[in-house]
Amino acid sequence: MSWLRDRLGRAVVLAYAAALLLPGPGLWLRHAHSLPLGEAGNLPVVTAPLLLSLVLFSAGLQVPVRALGTLLRRPIALLAGLVLHLAIPLLAIPAVAFLLRQTPDTDGGSGLVTAMILIVAMPVAAGATVWTGKGDGDQPTMVGLVLASTLLSPLTIPLIISVLLPLLSGGYAGTLAQAAHTTHSGFALVGVVLPCAAGILCRLAVPAPWLGRVLGVVAPVALAGSLVLTYINASGALGSFLSHPRPLLLAAAMAVATLVCVLSFAVGRGAARLLRLDASAASSLTLACGMNNSSASAVLITTTLPDRPHLLLPVLAYGLLQKTAANRVVRREPGRSVGPVPPLCAR
């Protein structure tokens, strides 16, 4: 597991390359298929949501729930992370929409804005806990931020989408309204919250001597599943791009994803300095601000907007960029503080 995690960046790049060179299997897996059950009929199966549930279940299974008690003594980073998680979309997306309206694009960049809204509205990525561990960050704070943002997502996702809906023009406003309706009708609860909660409950129910064995099986399978999910999403975006090349769209998607990613990480870093957090808590807060569950947004686009695969381009770009930025955050010198540390924030 450690060997694969250490090479996760290269594995993601290989998944992107496979999607570019051999998109066929990924495109086939994007569609619903029937699983024969004999006399009971057929069971419709959609691969991407199942893989997302597996990844989130594994994330919940790895949550050290008892360690969260320390947050009661140091809740500042947790509360700040939740507030910024809601505030960053309201700061970054209008700025992006304004800049795109200055371009000659006929719809004012509404397609890219739609994709970015669906990214920043998602909860904190469960993978942020892995980066926190690599950088000697505040793990309880990060776990709390992942859990809290995930549990609140059935409320926060539709709220963020509804607030930013007026920024869109043309058919994209209706498209995003459809996605908001989907989250209201259960995507966030069934697709995001329940798998994570099931993993947490399973961890609490499994006897301690067995937990290591269960994790030894589930965690590697989920990590492999996340790579397959990356391949499926990339196949949808890159397969469409190959059949109808749009270099300007690709460049714009990279530029927009870079801008939002840099703004998100910068806001988190600035908030950590303002709150005078110690280095470990500052690292966790910065990662939580910049890392969103791009897999969930890609699944939402795939399931609700199958006719607009080009919207996956900024999602893929953001997913790669946030991992690159996270690597830079955790490579900062361990123990280096971001400012004077008040007694309240001392570890």
CSV table of C-alpha atoms in Angstrom, one decimal:
chain,number,residue,atom,x,y,z
A,1,MET,CA,0.0,0.0,0.0
A,2,SER,CA,2.8,2.4,0.9
A,3,TRP,CA,4.6,1.5,-2.3
A,4,LEU,CA,1.6,2.3,-4.4
A,5,ARG,CA,0.8,5.6,-2.5
A,6,ASP,CA,4.4,6.8,-3.0
A,7,ARG,CA,3.9,6.3,-6.8
A,8,LEU,CA,0.3,7.5,-6.9
A,9,GLY,CA,1.2,10.6,-9.0
A,10,ARG,CA,2.9,8.5,-11.7
A,11,ALA,CA,0.0,6.1,-11.6
A,12,VAL,CA,-2.5,8.9,-12.2
A,13,VAL,CA,-0.4,10.1,-15.2
A,14,LEU,CA,-0.4,6.6,-16.6
A,15,ALA,CA,-4.2,6.5,-16.2
A,16,TYR,CA,-4.5,9.7,-18.2
A,17,ALA,CA,-2.1,8.3,-20.8
A,18,ALA,CA,-4.2,5.1,-21.1
A,19,ALA,CA,-7.3,7.1,-21.5
A,20,LEU,CA,-5.6,9.1,-24.3
A,21,LEU,CA,-4.2,6.1,-26.2
A,22,LEU,CA,-6.9,3.5,-25.4
A,23,PRO,CA,-10.2,5.2,-24.5
A,24,GLY,CA,-12.5,2.4,-25.7
A,25,PRO,CA,-12.8,0.4,-22.5
A,26,GLY,CA,-13.3,3.6,-20.4
A,27,LEU,CA,-16.0,4.8,-22.7
A,28,TRP,CA,-17.7,1.4,-22.4
A,29,LEU,CA,-17.6,1.6,-18.6
A,30,ARG,CA,-19.1,5.1,-18.6
A,31,HIS,CA,-22.4,3.7,-19.7
A,32,ALA,CA,-24.9,1.6,-17.7
A,33,HIS,CA,-24.9,-2.1,-18.1
A,34,SER,CA,-27.3,-4.9,-17.0
A,35,LEU,CA,-26.2,-7.6,-14.7
A,36,PRO,CA,-28.3,-10.8,-15.2
A,37,LEU,CA,-29.8,-12.1,-12.0
A,38,GLY,CA,-31.6,-15.1,-13.4
A,39,GLU,CA,-35.4,-15.2,-12.8
A,40,ALA,CA,-35.1,-11.9,-10.7
A,41,GLY,CA,-34.4,-10.0,-14.0
A,42,ASN,CA,-31.5,-7.7,-14.7
A,43,LEU,CA,-29.7,-5.3,-12.3
A,44,PRO,CA,-28.6,-2.0,-13.9
A,45,VAL,CA,-24.9,-1.3,-13.0
A,46,VAL,CA,-23.1,2.0,-13.5
A,47,THR,CA,-19.4,1.6,-12.9
A,48,ALA,CA,-18.3,5.2,-12.0
A,49,PRO,CA,-20.8,5.7,-9.0
A,50,LEU,CA,-19.9,2.2,-7.7
A,51,LEU,CA,-16.2,3.0,-7.8
A,52,LEU,CA,-16.7,6.4,-6.1
A,53,SER,CA,-18.7,4.6,-3.3
A,54,LEU,CA,-15.8,2.1,-2.9
A,55,VAL,CA,-13.3,4.9,-2.6
A,56,LEU,CA,-15.4,6.8,0.0
A,57,PHE,CA,-16.1,3.6,1.9
A,58,SER,CA,-12.4,3.0,2.2
A,59,ALA,CA,-11.8,6.6,3.3
A,60,GLY,CA,-14.4,6.2,6.1
A,61,LEU,CA,-12.9,2.9,7.1
A,62,GLN,CA,-9.5,4.6,7.6
A,63,VAL,CA,-10.9,7.4,9.8
A,64,PRO,CA,-9.4,7.3,13.3
A,65,VAL,CA,-12.7,8.4,14.9
A,66,ARG,CA,-11.5,8.4,18.5
A,67,ALA,CA,-8.7,10.9,17.5
A,68,LEU,CA,-11.4,13.4,16.6
A,69,GLY,CA,-11.8,14.2,20.3
A,70,THR,CA,-8.8,16.4,20.2
A,71,LEU,CA,-10.7,18.8,18.0
A,72,LEU,CA,-12.8,19.8,20.9
A,73,ARG,CA,-9.7,21.4,22.4
A,74,ARG,CA,-8.5,23.1,19.1
A,75,PRO,CA,-11.6,23.7,16.9
A,76,ILE,CA,-10.3,26.9,15.3
A,77,ALA,CA,-8.8,25.2,12.2
A,78,LEU,CA,-11.9,23.0,11.8
A,79,LEU,CA,-14.3,25.9,11.9
A,80,ALA,CA,-12.1,28.1,9.7
A,81,GLY,CA,-11.9,25.3,7.1
A,82,LEU,CA,-15.7,24.8,7.0
A,83,VAL,CA,-16.3,28.5,6.6
A,84,LEU,CA,-13.7,28.9,3.8
A,85,HIS,CA,-15.0,25.8,2.1
A,86,LEU,CA,-18.3,27.7,1.6
A,87,ALA,CA,-16.7,31.1,1.0
A,88,ILE,CA,-14.0,30.1,-1.6
A,89,PRO,CA,-16.6,29.2,-4.4
A,90,LEU,CA,-18.3,32.6,-3.8
A,91,LEU,CA,-15.0,34.4,-4.2
A,92,ALA,CA,-13.3,32.4,-7.0
A,93,ILE,CA,-16.1,31.6,-9.4
A,94,PRO,CA,-17.4,35.2,-9.9
A,95,ALA,CA,-13.8,36.3,-10.6
A,96,VAL,CA,-13.4,33.4,-13.2
A,97,ALA,CA,-16.8,34.3,-14.7
A,98,PHE,CA,-15.9,37.9,-15.1
A,99,LEU,CA,-12.6,37.1,-16.8
A,100,LEU,CA,-14.2,34.6,-19.2
A,101,ARG,CA,-16.8,37.2,-20.2
A,102,GLN,CA,-14.0,39.3,-21.6
A,103,THR,CA,-13.1,36.5,-24.1
A,104,PRO,CA,-14.7,36.1,-27.6
A,105,ASP,CA,-16.5,32.8,-26.4
A,106,THR,CA,-20.2,33.0,-27.5
A,107,ASP,CA,-21.5,31.8,-24.2
A,108,GLY,CA,-19.1,33.8,-22.0
A,109,GLY,CA,-17.3,30.6,-20.9
A,110,SER,CA,-20.4,29.3,-19.2
A,111,GLY,CA,-19.4,25.7,-19.9
A,112,LEU,CA,-16.1,26.1,-18.0
A,113,VAL,CA,-17.8,28.0,-15.2
A,114,THR,CA,-20.4,25.2,-14.9
A,115,ALA,CA,-17.6,22.6,-14.5
A,116,MET,CA,-15.7,24.7,-11.9
A,117,ILE,CA,-18.9,25.3,-9.9
A,118,LEU,CA,-19.4,21.5,-9.7
A,119,ILE,CA,-15.8,21.1,-8.6
A,120,VAL,CA,-15.6,23.7,-5.8
A,121,ALA,CA,-19.1,22.8,-4.5
A,122,MET,CA,-17.9,19.2,-3.6
A,123,PRO,CA,-16.7,18.3,-0.1
A,124,VAL,CA,-13.0,18.1,0.9
A,125,ALA,CA,-11.3,15.3,-0.9
A,126,ALA,CA,-10.7,12.2,1.2
A,127,GLY,CA,-7.3,11.9,-0.4
A,128,ALA,CA,-6.3,15.1,1.5
A,129,THR,CA,-5.7,12.9,4.6
A,130,VAL,CA,-3.0,11.0,2.7
A,131,TRP,CA,-1.2,14.3,1.9
A,132,THR,CA,-1.6,15.4,5.5
A,133,GLY,CA,0.1,12.2,6.7
A,134,LYS,CA,3.0,12.7,4.2
A,135,GLY,CA,3.6,16.3,5.4
A,136,ASP,CA,3.3,15.6,9.2
A,137,GLY,CA,0.1,17.7,9.3
A,138,ASP,CA,-2.7,17.9,11.8
A,139,GLN,CA,-4.4,14.6,11.0
A,140,PRO,CA,-7.4,15.0,13.4
A,141,THR,CA,-8.2,18.4,11.9
A,142,MET,CA,-8.0,17.1,8.4
A,143,VAL,CA,-10.1,14.1,9.1
A,144,GLY,CA,-12.7,16.4,10.8
A,145,LEU,CA,-12.8,18.7,7.8
A,146,VAL,CA,-13.3,15.8,5.4
A,147,LEU,CA,-16.1,14.3,7.6
A,148,ALA,CA,-17.8,17.5,8.3
A,149,SER,CA,-17.8,18.8,4.7
A,150,THR,CA,-19.0,15.4,3.5
A,151,LEU,CA,-21.8,15.1,6.0
A,152,LEU,CA,-22.9,18.7,5.2
A,153,SER,CA,-22.7,18.2,1.5
A,154,PRO,CA,-26.4,17.4,0.9
A,155,LEU,CA,-27.0,21.0,2.1
A,156,THR,CA,-23.9,22.8,0.9
A,157,ILE,CA,-23.8,21.5,-2.7
A,158,PRO,CA,-27.2,22.6,-3.7
A,159,LEU,CA,-26.8,25.9,-1.8
A,160,ILE,CA,-23.5,26.8,-3.6
A,161,ILE,CA,-24.9,25.8,-7.0
A,162,SER,CA,-28.1,27.9,-6.4
A,163,VAL,CA,-26.1,31.0,-5.4
A,164,LEU,CA,-23.8,30.8,-8.4
A,165,LEU,CA,-26.5,29.8,-10.9
A,166,PRO,CA,-27.1,33.5,-12.1
A,167,LEU,CA,-23.5,33.6,-13.4
A,168,LEU,CA,-24.4,31.3,-16.3
A,169,SER,CA,-26.0,32.1,-19.6
A,170,GLY,CA,-27.8,30.0,-22.2
A,171,GLY,CA,-28.5,26.4,-21.7
A,172,TYR,CA,-25.8,26.0,-19.0
A,173,ALA,CA,-28.1,27.6,-16.4
A,174,GLY,CA,-30.6,24.8,-17.0
A,175,THR,CA,-27.8,22.3,-17.0
A,176,LEU,CA,-26.5,23.4,-13.6
A,177,ALA,CA,-30.1,23.6,-12.2
A,178,GLN,CA,-30.5,20.0,-13.3
A,179,ALA,CA,-27.4,19.0,-11.4
A,180,ALA,CA,-28.6,21.0,-8.3
A,181,HIS,CA,-31.9,19.0,-8.5
A,182,THR,CA,-29.9,15.8,-8.6
A,183,THR,CA,-28.0,16.7,-5.5
A,184,HIS,CA,-31.3,17.7,-3.8
A,185,SER,CA,-32.8,14.3,-4.8
A,186,GLY,CA,-30.1,12.2,-3.2
A,187,PHE,CA,-26.7,12.2,-5.1
A,188,ALA,CA,-24.8,13.9,-2.2
A,189,LEU,CA,-26.5,11.7,0.4
A,190,VAL,CA,-26.4,8.3,-1.4
A,191,GLY,CA,-23.3,8.8,-3.5
A,192,VAL,CA,-21.1,10.7,-1.0
A,193,VAL,CA,-22.3,10.6,2.6
A,194,LEU,CA,-23.6,7.0,3.0
A,195,PRO,CA,-20.5,5.2,1.6
A,196,CYS,CA,-18.3,7.3,3.9
A,197,ALA,CA,-20.6,6.8,6.9
A,198,ALA,CA,-20.7,3.0,6.2
A,199,GLY,CA,-17.0,2.9,6.3
A,200,ILE,CA,-16.9,4.7,9.7
A,201,LEU,CA,-19.5,2.4,11.1
A,202,CYS,CA,-17.7,-0.7,9.8
A,203,ARG,CA,-14.5,0.5,11.5
A,204,LEU,CA,-16.3,0.9,14.8
A,205,ALA,CA,-17.9,-2.5,14.4
A,206,VAL,CA,-14.8,-4.5,13.4
A,207,PRO,CA,-12.8,-5.9,16.3
A,208,ALA,CA,-9.4,-4.2,16.6
A,209,PRO,CA,-7.4,-7.4,15.9
A,210,TRP,CA,-9.2,-7.8,12.5
A,211,LEU,CA,-9.1,-4.1,11.5
A,212,GLY,CA,-5.6,-4.3,10.0
A,213,ARG,CA,-6.5,-7.3,7.9
A,214,VAL,CA,-9.7,-5.6,6.6
A,215,LEU,CA,-7.8,-2.4,5.8
A,216,GLY,CA,-5.1,-4.5,4.1
A,217,VAL,CA,-7.7,-5.8,1.6
A,218,VAL,CA,-10.1,-2.8,1.2
A,219,ALA,CA,-7.5,0.1,1.0
A,220,PRO,CA,-5.5,-1.3,-1.9
A,221,VAL,CA,-8.6,-2.3,-3.8
A,222,ALA,CA,-10.1,1.2,-3.3
A,223,LEU,CA,-6.9,2.8,-4.4
A,224,ALA,CA,-6.9,0.7,-7.6
A,225,GLY,CA,-10.6,1.6,-8.0
A,226,SER,CA,-9.7,5.3,-7.8
A,227,LEU,CA,-7.2,4.8,-10.6
A,228,VAL,CA,-9.8,3.0,-12.7
A,229,LEU,CA,-12.3,5.8,-11.9
A,230,THR,CA,-9.7,8.4,-13.1
A,231,TYR,CA,-9.2,6.4,-16.3
A,232,ILE,CA,-13.0,6.2,-16.9
A,233,ASN,CA,-13.4,10.0,-16.4
A,234,ALA,CA,-10.4,10.8,-18.5
A,235,SER,CA,-11.6,8.5,-21.3
A,236,GLY,CA,-14.9,10.5,-21.4
A,237,ALA,CA,-13.1,13.8,-21.7
A,238,LEU,CA,-10.1,12.9,-23.8
A,239,GLY,CA,-12.1,10.5,-26.1
A,240,SER,CA,-14.4,13.4,-26.9
A,241,PHE,CA,-11.4,15.7,-27.4
A,242,LEU,CA,-9.8,13.3,-29.8
A,243,SER,CA,-12.9,12.9,-31.9
A,244,HIS,CA,-13.5,16.7,-32.0
A,245,PRO,CA,-10.2,18.4,-31.2
A,246,ARG,CA,-10.6,21.8,-29.5
A,247,PRO,CA,-7.2,23.1,-28.5
A,248,LEU,CA,-8.5,26.4,-27.3
A,249,LEU,CA,-11.0,24.7,-25.0
A,250,LEU,CA,-8.2,22.6,-23.6
A,251,ALA,CA,-6.0,25.6,-23.0
A,252,ALA,CA,-8.9,27.5,-21.4
A,253,ALA,CA,-9.8,24.6,-19.2
A,254,MET,CA,-6.2,24.4,-17.9
A,255,ALA,CA,-6.0,28.1,-17.4
A,256,VAL,CA,-9.3,28.3,-15.4
A,257,ALA,CA,-8.5,25.2,-13.3
A,258,THR,CA,-5.1,26.7,-12.5
A,259,LEU,CA,-6.6,30.0,-11.5
A,260,VAL,CA,-9.2,28.5,-9.2
A,261,CYS,CA,-6.7,26.0,-7.7
A,262,VAL,CA,-4.1,28.7,-7.0
A,263,LEU,CA,-6.7,31.0,-5.5
A,264,SER,CA,-8.1,28.2,-3.2
A,265,PHE,CA,-4.7,27.2,-1.9
A,266,ALA,CA,-3.7,30.9,-1.5
A,267,VAL,CA,-6.8,31.7,0.6
A,268,GLY,CA,-6.1,28.7,2.8
A,269,ARG,CA,-2.5,29.7,3.3
A,270,GLY,CA,-3.5,33.3,4.0
A,271,ALA,CA,-6.2,32.2,6.5
A,272,ALA,CA,-3.6,30.1,8.3
A,273,ARG,CA,-1.3,33.1,8.7
A,274,LEU,CA,-4.1,35.3,9.8
A,275,LEU,CA,-5.2,32.8,12.4
A,276,ARG,CA,-1.6,32.3,13.5
A,277,LEU,CA,-1.9,28.5,13.3
A,278,ASP,CA,1.1,26.2,14.0
A,279,ALA,CA,2.7,24.5,11.0
A,280,SER,CA,0.7,21.3,11.2
A,281,ALA,CA,-2.7,22.9,11.5
A,282,ALA,CA,-1.8,25.4,8.8
A,283,SER,CA,-0.9,22.6,6.4
A,284,SER,CA,-4.2,20.8,7.0
A,285,LEU,CA,-6.2,24.0,6.6
A,286,THR,CA,-4.4,24.9,3.3
A,287,LEU,CA,-5.0,21.4,1.9
A,288,ALA,CA,-8.6,21.4,2.9
A,289,CYS,CA,-9.2,24.7,1.1
A,290,GLY,CA,-7.5,23.6,-2.1
A,291,MET,CA,-8.5,19.9,-2.4
A,292,ASN,CA,-12.0,19.1,-3.5
A,293,ASN,CA,-13.5,15.7,-4.3
A,294,SER,CA,-13.1,16.0,-8.1
A,295,SER,CA,-14.0,12.4,-8.5
A,296,ALA,CA,-17.5,13.1,-7.1
A,297,SER,CA,-17.9,16.1,-9.5
A,298,ALA,CA,-16.8,14.0,-12.4
A,299,VAL,CA,-19.3,11.3,-11.5
A,300,LEU,CA,-22.0,13.9,-11.2
A,301,ILE,CA,-21.2,15.3,-14.6
A,302,THR,CA,-21.1,11.8,-16.1
A,303,THR,CA,-24.4,10.7,-14.7
A,304,THR,CA,-26.4,13.9,-15.1
A,305,LEU,CA,-24.8,15.5,-18.2
A,306,PRO,CA,-23.6,12.5,-20.4
A,307,ASP,CA,-24.0,14.6,-23.5
A,308,ARG,CA,-21.4,17.2,-22.4
A,309,PRO,CA,-18.2,15.2,-21.9
A,310,HIS,CA,-16.1,18.3,-22.6
A,311,LEU,CA,-17.1,19.5,-19.1
A,312,LEU,CA,-14.8,16.8,-17.7
A,313,LEU,CA,-11.7,18.6,-19.1
A,314,PRO,CA,-11.4,21.2,-16.3
A,315,VAL,CA,-12.3,18.5,-13.7
A,316,LEU,CA,-9.4,16.4,-14.9
A,317,ALA,CA,-7.1,19.4,-15.0
A,318,TYR,CA,-8.1,20.5,-11.4
A,319,GLY,CA,-7.6,16.9,-10.1
A,320,LEU,CA,-4.1,16.9,-11.4
A,321,LEU,CA,-3.3,20.4,-10.3
A,322,GLN,CA,-4.5,20.0,-6.8
A,323,LYS,CA,-2.3,17.0,-6.3
A,324,THR,CA,0.7,19.0,-7.6
A,325,ALA,CA,-0.1,21.9,-5.2
A,326,ALA,CA,-0.7,19.5,-2.3
A,327,ASN,CA,2.7,18.0,-2.9
A,328,ARG,CA,4.3,21.5,-2.7
A,329,VAL,CA,2.4,22.2,0.6
A,330,VAL,CA,3.5,19.1,2.4
A,331,ARG,CA,7.1,19.5,1.2
A,332,ARG,CA,7.5,22.6,3.3
A,333,GLU,CA,10.0,22.2,6.0
A,334,PRO,CA,8.4,20.2,8.9
A,335,GLY,CA,7.9,22.2,12.0
A,336,ARG,CA,8.2,25.6,10.3
A,337,SER,CA,5.5,27.9,11.7
A,338,VAL,CA,3.5,30.3,9.7
A,339,GLY,CA,3.6,33.0,12.4
A,340,PRO,CA,3.6,33.5,16.1
A,341,VAL,CA,1.6,30.7,17.9
A,342,PRO,CA,-0.8,31.7,20.6
A,343,PRO,CA,-1.4,29.3,23.5
A,344,LEU,CA,-4.9,28.4,22.2
A,345,CYS,CA,-3.4,26.9,19.1
A,346,ALA,CA,-0.5,25.1,20.8
A,347,ARG,CA,-0.4,21.3,20.3
